[in-house]
Amino acid sequence: MKKHAAVISSKEMIQENICSMTLQTDEPLEARPGQFLHLLPPGEGRFILRRPISICEIEETECRIVFRLEGDGTKAVAKQNSGDKLDVLGPLGQGFPDIQSGTVLLIGGGVGVPPLLAAAEQLHKNGVRIQARIGFADQNQVMLVEEMEKWAETIVYTEDGSAGRKGRVTDELETDNGFDTYFACGPKPMLKAVEAKAPASGYVSLEERMGCGFGACYACVMEKEDGTLVKACLDGPVFQSREVLL
């Protein structure tokens, strides 16, 4: 774990409430797909807790994050502009495994899509065949489709049918035998449905509230199937399917 004074090199609102931001760090992050950064929102002492944000794209000393403006903290981060600095810890957590062969299905919902983009690029470099199902509430939430299509055979879903196919990413998943494993990230109801329907085992990345981000505060404790406890920030956020109780 390292602390960085990251400089914002670019910022764009890619949807009304979705911010894409590229950060430049003083040294390579050495991050893996599925890991996250812990950002301290600017505000002259107004904010005590950092905000965990998944890494969307990684390249040496530059990384991209894409996040939804949900509260005062993320809104404060999104108000920053190119040239401003952010106090960043990371990379943190356990990422997705480095799959080297076969076919991987990426299943993302909403802001669960960004970390899967980093995974897609790495899987492509490994020569893995990649399929992607990415879902959103409506056309006003759709993002990163063109980027995902660079690496994966991609299907877009919206719940109201305003973009792509009408439905959810888990529709007909139980009859899909065209993949060897899956990476999934999104809200818990979606992850529960994936675990229940997918014919193969896989990996899930959890969106949990966190405090410290490195396992000291026990704010993100979760229970495993065997009753033992794990910390989403330290032992996750990526877990094997059915490893933790959702």
Backbone as JSON, one array per atom type, in Angstrom:
{
  "sequence": "MKKHAAVISSKEMIQENICSMTLQTDEPLEARPGQFLHLLPPGEGRFILRRPISICEIEETECRIVFRLEGDGTKAVAKQNSGDKLDVLGPLGQGFPDIQSGTVLLIGGGVGVPPLLAAAEQLHKNGVRIQARIGFADQNQVMLVEEMEKWAETIVYTEDGSAGRKGRVTDELETDNGFDTYFACGPKPMLKAVEAKAPASGYVSLEERMGCGFGACYACVMEKEDGTLVKACLDGPVFQSREVLL",
  "N": [[0.84, -1.2, 0.0], [0.61, 2.14, -0.93], [0.93, 5.69, -0.6], [-0.16, 8.3, -2.63], [0.3, 11.43, -4.28], [-1.74, 12.2, -6.47], [-2.09, 13.53, -9.72], [-4.64, 15.06, -11.52], [-5.11, 14.39, -14.82], [-7.01, 14.43, -16.79], [-10.55, 14.97, -17.09], [-13.93, 14.0, -17.39], [-17.42, 14.21, -17.71], [-19.18, 11.52, -18.37], [-21.74, 10.66, -18.34], [-24.72, 12.12, -16.98], [-24.46, 11.79, -14.2], [-22.11, 10.39, -13.96], [-18.69, 10.2, -13.66], [-15.62, 10.32, -15.38], [-12.23, 9.98, -14.84], [-8.8, 10.64, -15.24], [-5.8, 9.8, -13.72], [-2.53, 10.83, -12.83], [0.33, 9.44, -11.5], [3.24, 9.59, -9.33], [4.87, 7.41, -9.55], [4.87, 4.06, -10.96], [1.76, 2.34, -10.51], [1.43, -0.39, -10.33], [-0.86, -2.0, -10.37], [-3.5, -4.46, -10.29], [-6.18, -5.72, -12.31], [-9.35, -5.26, -10.85], [-8.52, -4.39, -8.38], [-8.56, -1.51, -6.14], [-8.59, 2.1, -5.66], [-8.14, 4.3, -2.88], [-9.58, 7.18, -2.22], [-9.18, 10.41, -0.83], [-11.58, 12.75, -0.38], [-11.35, 16.14, -1.43], [-11.46, 19.04, 0.7], [-10.61, 20.58, 2.85], [-10.37, 19.32, 5.46], [-13.0, 18.59, 5.82], [-13.83, 16.06, 5.12], [-13.35, 12.87, 6.5], [-13.26, 10.12, 6.06], [-12.05, 8.04, 3.45], [-12.88, 7.36, -0.04], [-13.62, 4.4, -1.7], [-12.69, 3.51, -4.95], [-12.94, 1.73, -7.89], [-10.37, 0.63, -10.15], [-10.29, 1.47, -13.51], [-8.84, 1.55, -15.94], [-5.42, 0.87, -16.62], [-2.1, 2.01, -16.93], [1.17, 2.02, -16.64], [2.25, 4.85, -15.03], [-0.2, 6.0, -15.06], [-3.68, 6.02, -14.53], [-7.14, 5.24, -14.93], [-10.22, 6.16, -13.53], [-13.67, 5.52, -13.04], [-16.64, 6.7, -11.86], [-19.72, 6.94, -9.96], [-21.62, 9.78, -9.01], [-22.62, 9.91, -5.9], [-22.77, 10.82, -3.26], [-21.74, 13.45, -0.95], [-18.97, 13.16, -0.85], [-18.0, 11.85, -3.27], [-18.99, 13.71, -5.03], [-17.46, 15.92, -4.38], [-14.95, 15.06, -5.21], [-15.42, 14.86, -7.95], [-15.69, 17.51, -8.65], [-13.19, 18.48, -8.98], [-10.53, 19.5, -11.2], [-8.51, 19.24, -14.23], [-5.07, 19.15, -13.49], [-5.39, 19.56, -10.78], [-4.71, 18.09, -7.54], [-5.05, 14.88, -5.94], [-5.37, 13.08, -2.9], [-4.31, 9.91, -2.59], [-4.59, 6.48, -1.75], [-3.18, 3.34, -2.51], [-2.47, 0.79, -5.03], [-5.21, -1.15, -3.65], [-6.5, -4.13, -2.01], [-7.63, -7.39, -3.27], [-7.35, -8.57, -6.54], [-8.8, -9.67, -9.71], [-8.23, -13.06, -10.86], [-5.39, -14.1, -12.85], [-6.2, -15.18, -15.62], [-5.29, -17.46, -18.17], [-6.16, -18.88, -20.37], [-8.88, -20.3, -22.36], [-12.39, -19.31, -22.2], [-13.75, -16.36, -20.96], [-16.46, -14.93, -19.31], [-17.61, -11.71, -18.85], [-19.53, -9.99, -16.54], [-21.35, -7.27, -15.9], [-22.9, -4.69, -13.96], [-24.17, -1.46, -14.07], [-22.16, 0.81, -12.26], [-20.49, -1.26, -11.82], [-19.32, -2.0, -14.11], [-16.89, -0.54, -14.91], [-14.46, -1.69, -13.5], [-14.32, -4.11, -14.82], [-13.51, -3.48, -17.34], [-10.76, -3.03, -17.17], [-10.04, -5.64, -16.56], [-10.81, -6.93, -18.91], [-9.01, -5.93, -20.82], [-6.57, -6.98, -19.86], [-7.09, -9.74, -20.01], [-7.37, -9.98, -22.76], [-4.75, -9.45, -23.59], [-3.62, -11.76, -22.66], [-4.51, -13.59, -24.44], [-7.0, -14.7, -24.15], [-10.34, -15.67, -24.88], [-13.03, -13.42, -24.8], [-16.18, -12.66, -23.54], [-18.84, -10.36, -22.99], [-21.39, -9.16, -20.89], [-23.12, -6.39, -20.25], [-25.0, -4.3, -18.17], [-27.57, -1.81, -17.65], [-29.72, 0.65, -16.09], [-31.12, 2.4, -17.82], [-30.85, 4.18, -21.0], [-29.56, 6.5, -20.27], [-27.68, 5.83, -18.45], [-25.84, 4.25, -19.64], [-22.52, 3.27, -20.41], [-19.04, 3.12, -21.42], [-19.19, 1.32, -23.52], [-18.07, 1.27, -26.17], [-15.37, 1.08, -25.49], [-15.3, -1.4, -24.19], [-16.02, -3.07, -26.28], [-13.71, -3.16, -27.77], [-12.24, -5.22, -26.71], [-13.89, -7.37, -26.11], [-16.59, -9.62, -27.02], [-19.5, -8.1, -27.01], [-22.57, -7.58, -25.28], [-25.17, -5.37, -24.7], [-27.45, -4.47, -22.18], [-30.51, -2.95, -21.18], [-32.81, -2.12, -18.63], [-35.22, -0.97, -19.36], [-35.2, -1.18, -22.07], [-34.29, 0.92, -23.63], [-31.79, 1.11, -24.73], [-29.69, -1.15, -26.45], [-30.39, -4.59, -25.66], [-33.57, -5.37, -24.21], [-33.9, -6.02, -20.84], [-32.12, -7.96, -18.36], [-28.7, -8.57, -17.35], [-28.51, -11.12, -16.43], [-30.42, -12.59, -17.68], [-31.36, -15.56, -19.25], [-28.97, -16.69, -18.55], [-28.56, -19.13, -17.31], [-28.69, -21.01, -19.3], [-26.52, -20.63, -20.84], [-23.74, -21.99, -22.05], [-21.31, -21.29, -23.04], [-18.91, -20.44, -21.91], [-16.01, -20.63, -19.74], [-15.43, -19.65, -17.21], [-16.38, -16.89, -15.07], [-16.25, -13.31, -14.53], [-17.71, -11.11, -12.34], [-19.28, -8.03, -11.52], [-21.12, -5.75, -9.66], [-24.32, -4.64, -8.32], [-25.49, -6.28, -5.3], [-27.95, -7.86, -5.58], [-27.79, -8.52, -8.31], [-25.39, -9.99, -8.35], [-26.09, -12.15, -6.73], [-28.01, -13.35, -8.36], [-26.41, -14.06, -10.52], [-24.68, -15.97, -9.35], [-26.57, -17.9, -8.75], [-27.56, -18.67, -11.24], [-25.51, -19.08, -13.15], [-23.88, -21.55, -15.1], [-21.27, -22.25, -14.69], [-18.51, -21.94, -12.37], [-17.15, -18.92, -10.87], [-15.94, -15.57, -10.36], [-16.59, -12.92, -8.11], [-16.87, -9.42, -7.69], [-17.17, -7.24, -5.07], [-19.23, -4.49, -4.12], [-18.71, -2.66, -1.55], [-19.28, -0.74, 1.44], [-16.6, 1.0, 2.92], [-14.11, 1.68, 5.44], [-11.23, 2.22, 6.52], [-9.85, 0.9, 4.46], [-7.79, -0.94, 4.43], [-8.1, -3.05, 6.19], [-8.05, -2.55, 8.97], [-10.16, -1.4, 10.42], [-12.5, -2.9, 10.41], [-14.91, -2.32, 9.13], [-15.99, -3.38, 6.85], [-16.62, -6.07, 7.1], [-17.44, -9.39, 6.18], [-19.37, -12.42, 5.99], [-18.29, -15.73, 5.45], [-19.17, -18.76, 3.65], [-18.56, -20.85, 5.38], [-18.85, -19.74, 7.84], [-16.76, -18.25, 8.89], [-15.1, -15.03, 9.08], [-14.39, -12.39, 6.78], [-12.64, -9.58, 5.33], [-13.79, -7.19, 3.15], [-12.19, -5.22, 1.98], [-9.57, -6.05, 2.31], [-9.31, -8.89, 2.0], [-10.82, -9.13, -0.22], [-11.71, -6.91, -2.91], [-12.53, -8.92, -4.61], [-13.83, -12.13, -4.78], [-14.04, -15.73, -4.85], [-16.81, -17.27, -6.49], [-19.65, -17.89, -4.49], [-18.13, -17.96, -2.22], [-18.41, -16.06, -0.22], [-21.19, -14.92, 1.79], [-23.84, -13.42, 0.22]],
  "CA": [[0.0, 0.0, 0.0], [1.37, 3.38, -1.01], [0.18, 6.93, -0.69], [0.24, 9.07, -3.81], [-0.3, 12.72, -4.61], [-2.07, 11.98, -7.88], [-2.5, 14.72, -10.46], [-5.7, 14.8, -12.5], [-4.67, 14.79, -16.16], [-8.22, 14.69, -17.58], [-11.82, 14.68, -16.43], [-15.08, 14.12, -18.29], [-18.69, 13.64, -17.27], [-19.61, 10.71, -19.5], [-23.18, 10.72, -18.21], [-25.05, 13.23, -16.08], [-23.97, 11.53, -12.85], [-20.97, 9.48, -14.04], [-17.46, 10.94, -13.93], [-14.42, 9.6, -15.79], [-11.08, 10.8, -14.45], [-7.49, 10.01, -15.42], [-4.86, 10.27, -12.7], [-1.11, 10.61, -13.07], [1.03, 9.26, -10.24], [4.68, 9.84, -9.42], [5.53, 6.15, -9.84], [3.89, 3.08, -11.43], [0.87, 1.83, -9.48], [1.54, -1.85, -10.28], [-2.19, -2.47, -9.98], [-4.12, -5.55, -11.02], [-7.62, -5.54, -12.51], [-10.15, -5.64, -9.7], [-8.09, -3.64, -7.22], [-9.19, -0.19, -6.06], [-7.89, 3.22, -5.04], [-8.88, 4.9, -1.77], [-9.4, 8.61, -2.43], [-9.65, 11.34, 0.18], [-12.21, 13.89, -1.04], [-10.82, 17.44, -0.99], [-12.45, 19.81, 1.45], [-10.0, 21.24, 4.01], [-10.74, 18.66, 6.7], [-14.42, 18.28, 5.9], [-14.01, 14.61, 4.97], [-12.42, 12.03, 7.27], [-13.16, 8.81, 5.42], [-11.76, 7.98, 2.02], [-13.87, 6.7, -0.88], [-13.02, 3.37, -2.55], [-13.1, 3.58, -6.35], [-12.25, 0.7, -8.67], [-9.53, 1.06, -11.26], [-10.94, 1.14, -14.78], [-7.77, 1.29, -16.91], [-4.1, 1.01, -15.99], [-0.95, 2.05, -17.82], [2.34, 2.58, -15.98], [1.95, 5.83, -13.99], [-1.5, 6.62, -15.35], [-4.83, 5.13, -14.4], [-8.45, 5.85, -15.13], [-11.3, 5.74, -12.65], [-15.0, 5.94, -13.48], [-17.46, 6.55, -10.66], [-21.01, 7.62, -9.91], [-21.74, 10.81, -7.98], [-23.67, 9.41, -5.03], [-22.82, 11.58, -2.02], [-20.91, 14.65, -0.92], [-17.57, 12.82, -1.09], [-17.73, 11.65, -4.69], [-19.27, 14.98, -5.71], [-16.31, 16.79, -4.15], [-13.89, 14.57, -6.09], [-15.79, 15.18, -9.34], [-15.57, 18.95, -8.88], [-11.8, 18.81, -9.27], [-10.25, 19.65, -12.63], [-7.16, 18.9, -14.68], [-4.03, 19.87, -12.77], [-5.6, 19.45, -9.34], [-4.14, 16.89, -6.94], [-5.87, 14.09, -5.04], [-4.67, 12.22, -1.95], [-4.74, 8.56, -2.99], [-3.94, 5.27, -1.26], [-3.45, 2.22, -3.38], [-3.7, 0.01, -5.16], [-5.59, -1.95, -2.49], [-7.39, -5.27, -2.21], [-7.3, -8.53, -4.12], [-7.96, -8.42, -7.85], [-9.23, -10.86, -10.44], [-7.12, -13.96, -11.19], [-4.76, -13.89, -14.15], [-6.59, -16.31, -16.46], [-4.4, -17.54, -19.32], [-6.73, -19.63, -21.49], [-10.32, -20.53, -22.3], [-13.32, -18.21, -22.45], [-14.21, -15.7, -19.74], [-17.62, -14.07, -19.46], [-17.64, -10.56, -17.96], [-20.92, -9.63, -16.25], [-21.28, -6.02, -15.14], [-24.1, -3.89, -13.83], [-23.96, -0.08, -13.64], [-20.76, 1.16, -11.99], [-19.71, -2.48, -11.77], [-18.69, -2.21, -15.42], [-15.52, -0.03, -15.04], [-13.34, -2.59, -13.2], [-14.28, -5.2, -15.79], [-12.78, -3.02, -18.52], [-9.35, -3.34, -16.92], [-9.9, -7.09, -16.67], [-10.93, -7.3, -20.32], [-7.75, -5.62, -21.51], [-5.55, -7.94, -19.44], [-7.44, -11.05, -20.58], [-7.06, -9.91, -24.19], [-3.3, -9.59, -23.71], [-3.3, -13.16, -22.37], [-5.02, -14.44, -25.51], [-8.25, -15.33, -23.71], [-11.57, -15.21, -25.53], [-13.8, -12.66, -23.82], [-17.56, -12.25, -23.8], [-19.26, -9.4, -21.97], [-22.78, -8.73, -20.74], [-23.11, -5.21, -19.38], [-26.38, -3.86, -18.04], [-27.83, -0.5, -17.06], [-31.14, 0.92, -15.88], [-31.66, 2.98, -19.05], [-29.84, 4.71, -21.9], [-28.85, 7.61, -19.63], [-26.66, 5.27, -17.58], [-24.95, 3.41, -20.44], [-21.16, 3.8, -20.49], [-17.89, 2.27, -21.7], [-19.53, 0.27, -24.49], [-17.06, 1.21, -27.23], [-14.11, 0.6, -24.91], [-15.43, -2.83, -23.94], [-16.08, -3.76, -27.57], [-12.34, -3.34, -28.27], [-11.64, -6.43, -26.16], [-14.84, -8.45, -25.85], [-17.87, -9.75, -27.72], [-20.27, -7.38, -25.99], [-24.02, -7.39, -25.36], [-25.65, -4.34, -23.78], [-28.83, -4.61, -21.72], [-31.12, -1.93, -20.33], [-34.04, -2.66, -18.06], [-36.39, -0.44, -20.06], [-35.06, -1.39, -23.5], [-33.96, 2.16, -24.34], [-30.53, 0.88, -25.44], [-29.36, -2.57, -26.46], [-31.49, -5.52, -25.43], [-34.38, -5.12, -23.03], [-33.77, -7.09, -19.87], [-31.02, -7.9, -17.42], [-27.53, -9.35, -17.76], [-28.66, -12.51, -15.99], [-31.45, -13.27, -18.48], [-30.92, -16.73, -20.02], [-27.61, -17.06, -18.17], [-28.5, -20.53, -16.92], [-28.58, -21.87, -20.49], [-25.32, -20.22, -21.58], [-22.62, -22.89, -21.76], [-20.22, -20.91, -23.92], [-17.77, -19.86, -21.2], [-15.38, -21.52, -18.75], [-15.55, -19.0, -15.91], [-16.89, -15.52, -15.23], [-15.94, -12.23, -13.6], [-18.93, -10.32, -12.21], [-19.22, -6.89, -10.6], [-22.37, -5.0, -9.71], [-25.07, -4.69, -7.07], [-25.62, -7.63, -4.73], [-29.01, -8.68, -6.2], [-27.28, -9.05, -9.57], [-24.4, -11.02, -8.06], [-26.82, -13.33, -6.25], [-28.62, -13.99, -9.52], [-25.33, -14.67, -11.3], [-24.25, -17.19, -8.67], [-27.65, -18.89, -8.81], [-27.88, -19.09, -12.6], [-24.36, -19.41, -14.01], [-23.57, -22.97, -15.11], [-19.87, -22.43, -14.31], [-18.08, -21.13, -11.23], [-16.46, -17.72, -11.3], [-15.44, -14.64, -9.36], [-17.45, -11.75, -7.94], [-16.25, -8.25, -7.07], [-18.23, -6.67, -4.25], [-19.28, -3.05, -3.88], [-18.98, -2.55, -0.12], [-18.84, 0.45, 2.17], [-15.33, 0.75, 3.59], [-13.58, 2.74, 6.27], [-9.8, 2.47, 6.33], [-9.42, 0.38, 3.16], [-6.71, -1.92, 4.52], [-8.39, -4.12, 7.13], [-7.86, -2.22, 10.39], [-11.34, -0.86, 11.1], [-13.56, -3.91, 10.41], [-16.16, -1.74, 8.64], [-16.49, -4.1, 5.67], [-16.55, -7.5, 7.4], [-18.46, -10.23, 5.57], [-19.33, -13.8, 6.45], [-18.1, -16.76, 4.43], [-20.09, -19.89, 3.71], [-18.22, -21.7, 6.52], [-19.07, -19.01, 9.08], [-15.64, -17.37, 9.22], [-15.27, -13.65, 8.62], [-13.36, -11.81, 5.92], [-12.78, -8.15, 5.11], [-13.91, -6.93, 1.71], [-11.11, -4.36, 1.51], [-8.27, -6.73, 2.4], [-9.42, -10.23, 1.42], [-11.51, -8.9, -1.48], [-13.15, -7.09, -3.1], [-12.83, -10.05, -5.49], [-13.9, -13.44, -4.12], [-14.59, -16.81, -5.67], [-18.26, -17.36, -6.38], [-20.19, -18.62, -3.34], [-17.18, -17.97, -1.1], [-18.99, -15.23, 0.84], [-22.64, -14.82, 1.78], [-24.26, -12.15, -0.38]],
  "C": [[0.88, 1.24, 0.0], [0.43, 4.57, -1.1], [0.74, 7.76, -1.83], [-0.43, 10.44, -3.8], [-0.56, 12.67, -6.11], [-2.57, 13.27, -8.52], [-3.56, 14.32, -11.48], [-5.23, 15.3, -13.86], [-5.86, 15.02, -17.09], [-9.45, 14.32, -16.77], [-12.96, 14.9, -17.42], [-16.3, 13.52, -17.62], [-19.26, 12.86, -18.44], [-21.11, 10.42, -19.47], [-23.47, 11.79, -17.16], [-24.48, 13.03, -14.68], [-22.8, 10.54, -12.82], [-19.73, 10.27, -14.48], [-16.34, 9.98, -14.32], [-13.23, 10.51, -15.53], [-9.8, 10.01, -14.65], [-6.52, 10.65, -14.45], [-3.44, 9.91, -13.09], [-0.41, 10.52, -11.72], [2.54, 9.4, -10.44], [5.49, 8.58, -9.69], [4.47, 5.13, -10.27], [3.06, 2.51, -10.28], [1.01, 0.32, -9.28], [0.23, -2.47, -9.8], [-2.63, -3.63, -10.85], [-5.6, -5.25, -11.22], [-8.41, -6.07, -11.32], [-9.73, -4.95, -8.42], [-8.72, -2.24, -7.25], [-8.24, 0.84, -5.46], [-8.78, 3.78, -3.93], [-8.59, 6.4, -1.79], [-9.94, 9.41, -1.25], [-10.27, 12.54, -0.52], [-11.62, 15.2, -0.54], [-11.89, 18.22, -0.25], [-11.93, 20.41, 2.73], [-10.49, 20.65, 5.33], [-12.19, 18.28, 6.83], [-14.66, 16.78, 5.87], [-12.93, 13.86, 5.74], [-12.18, 10.71, 6.56], [-12.87, 8.94, 3.93], [-12.9, 7.26, 1.28], [-13.18, 5.67, -1.76], [-13.58, 3.45, -3.97], [-12.26, 2.6, -7.16], [-11.44, 1.31, -9.8], [-10.13, 0.56, -12.57], [-9.92, 0.8, -15.87], [-6.44, 1.61, -16.25], [-3.02, 1.07, -17.07], [0.19, 2.79, -17.14], [1.93, 3.56, -14.87], [0.61, 6.54, -14.2], [-2.61, 5.6, -15.16], [-6.11, 5.94, -14.54], [-9.43, 5.29, -14.11], [-12.62, 6.29, -13.2], [-15.95, 5.68, -12.32], [-18.74, 7.37, -10.75], [-21.02, 8.63, -8.77], [-22.93, 10.45, -7.09], [-23.84, 10.24, -3.76], [-21.89, 12.77, -2.08], [-19.45, 14.34, -1.27], [-17.24, 12.67, -2.56], [-18.03, 12.92, -5.49], [-18.1, 15.94, -5.55], [-15.14, 16.37, -5.03], [-14.17, 15.01, -7.53], [-15.69, 16.66, -9.66], [-14.14, 19.38, -9.21], [-11.56, 18.8, -10.78], [-8.81, 19.26, -12.95], [-6.13, 19.79, -13.99], [-4.18, 19.83, -11.27], [-5.02, 18.12, -8.84], [-5.15, 16.21, -6.02], [-4.98, 13.22, -4.16], [-5.2, 10.8, -2.14], [-3.92, 7.49, -2.27], [-4.21, 4.15, -2.25], [-2.27, 1.84, -4.24], [-3.93, -0.89, -3.95], [-6.45, -3.14, -2.9], [-6.83, -6.35, -3.12], [-8.05, -8.4, -5.44], [-8.42, -9.73, -8.45], [-8.02, -11.75, -10.75], [-6.63, -13.73, -12.61], [-5.01, -15.12, -15.02], [-5.77, -16.3, -17.75], [-5.01, -18.24, -20.53], [-8.23, -19.77, -21.32], [-11.13, -19.3, -22.63], [-13.83, -17.67, -21.12], [-15.39, -14.8, -20.09], [-17.55, -12.96, -18.41], [-19.09, -10.12, -17.79], [-20.9, -8.39, -15.36], [-22.61, -5.3, -15.11], [-23.77, -2.5, -13.33], [-22.49, 0.24, -13.44], [-19.92, -0.07, -11.68], [-19.0, -2.77, -13.08], [-17.24, -1.72, -15.47], [-14.4, -0.99, -14.66], [-13.22, -3.76, -14.16], [-13.57, -4.79, -17.07], [-11.29, -3.29, -18.37], [-9.1, -4.84, -17.05], [-9.94, -7.54, -18.12], [-9.63, -7.05, -21.07], [-6.66, -6.63, -21.15], [-5.83, -9.32, -20.02], [-7.12, -11.09, -22.07], [-5.56, -10.09, -24.42], [-2.88, -11.04, -23.5], [-3.78, -14.12, -23.46], [-6.3, -15.17, -25.17], [-9.41, -14.8, -24.54], [-12.47, -14.57, -24.47], [-15.2, -12.36, -24.35], [-17.98, -11.3, -22.68], [-20.76, -9.15, -22.05], [-22.76, -7.57, -19.77], [-24.51, -4.59, -19.37], [-26.52, -2.55, -17.28], [-29.34, -0.31, -16.91], [-31.79, 1.44, -17.16], [-30.52, 3.59, -19.86], [-29.02, 5.84, -21.28], [-27.77, 7.13, -18.66], [-25.62, 4.44, -18.35], [-23.57, 4.06, -20.57], [-20.18, 2.7, -20.88], [-18.17, 1.15, -22.7], [-18.45, 0.15, -25.56], [-15.73, 0.69, -26.7], [-14.16, -0.91, -24.68], [-15.43, -3.62, -25.24], [-14.7, -3.94, -28.2], [-11.78, -4.7, -27.86], [-12.59, -7.62, -26.13], [-16.02, -8.44, -26.81], [-18.94, -9.26, -26.74], [-21.76, -7.31, -26.31], [-24.42, -6.39, -24.29], [-27.11, -4.59, -23.45], [-29.26, -3.33, -21.0], [-32.46, -2.47, -19.85], [-35.28, -2.19, -18.8], [-36.3, -0.6, -21.58], [-34.69, -0.16, -24.3], [-32.62, 2.1, -25.06], [-30.21, -0.6, -25.36], [-30.59, -3.45, -26.3], [-32.28, -5.14, -24.18], [-34.25, -6.31, -22.08], [-32.59, -6.86, -18.95], [-29.89, -8.83, -17.86], [-27.65, -10.82, -17.38], [-29.73, -13.27, -16.77], [-30.8, -14.38, -19.31], [-29.49, -17.17, -19.68], [-27.5, -18.55, -17.86], [-28.37, -21.48, -18.1], [-27.35, -21.54, -21.33], [-24.14, -21.1, -21.17], [-21.37, -22.53, -22.56], [-19.03, -20.28, -23.23], [-17.28, -20.82, -20.13], [-15.46, -20.96, -17.33], [-16.06, -17.59, -16.14], [-16.29, -14.6, -14.18], [-17.2, -11.37, -13.54], [-18.72, -9.19, -11.2], [-20.49, -6.07, -10.77], [-23.08, -5.07, -8.38], [-25.3, -6.12, -6.6], [-26.77, -8.44, -5.33], [-28.57, -9.28, -7.53], [-26.3, -10.18, -9.32], [-25.05, -12.3, -7.54], [-27.43, -14.09, -7.41], [-27.57, -14.68, -10.38], [-24.91, -15.98, -10.66], [-25.3, -18.29, -8.77], [-27.82, -19.47, -10.2], [-26.7, -19.58, -13.42], [-24.04, -20.9, -13.94], [-22.12, -23.28, -14.74], [-19.57, -21.59, -13.08], [-17.32, -19.91, -11.73], [-16.0, -16.89, -10.13], [-16.34, -13.41, -9.32], [-16.65, -10.64, -7.25], [-17.35, -7.47, -6.37], [-18.09, -5.16, -4.1], [-19.7, -2.84, -2.43], [-18.56, -1.19, 0.42], [-17.58, 0.11, 2.95], [-14.93, 1.95, 4.43], [-12.13, 3.02, 5.93], [-9.3, 2.01, 4.97], [-8.33, -0.66, 3.22], [-6.87, -2.89, 5.69], [-8.3, -3.8, 8.6], [-9.16, -1.9, 11.12], [-12.52, -1.82, 11.17], [-14.92, -3.36, 9.94], [-16.78, -2.56, 7.52], [-16.43, -5.62, 5.86], [-17.73, -8.23, 6.76], [-18.29, -11.66, 6.06], [-19.16, -14.74, 5.27], [-19.1, -17.88, 4.63], [-19.83, -20.76, 4.94], [-18.35, -20.99, 7.86], [-17.92, -18.11, 9.5], [-15.85, -16.0, 8.59], [-14.09, -13.21, 7.76], [-13.65, -10.32, 5.77], [-12.77, -7.87, 3.61], [-12.72, -6.13, 1.18], [-9.78, -5.09, 1.42], [-8.29, -8.09, 1.71], [-10.12, -10.19, 0.06], [-10.94, -7.65, -2.12], [-13.54, -8.25, -4.0], [-12.76, -11.35, -4.69], [-14.34, -14.48, -5.14], [-16.1, -16.86, -5.47], [-18.64, -18.29, -5.23], [-19.21, -18.71, -2.17], [-17.72, -17.17, 0.08], [-20.51, -15.2, 0.69], [-23.04, -13.44, 1.26], [-25.62, -11.72, 0.17]]
}
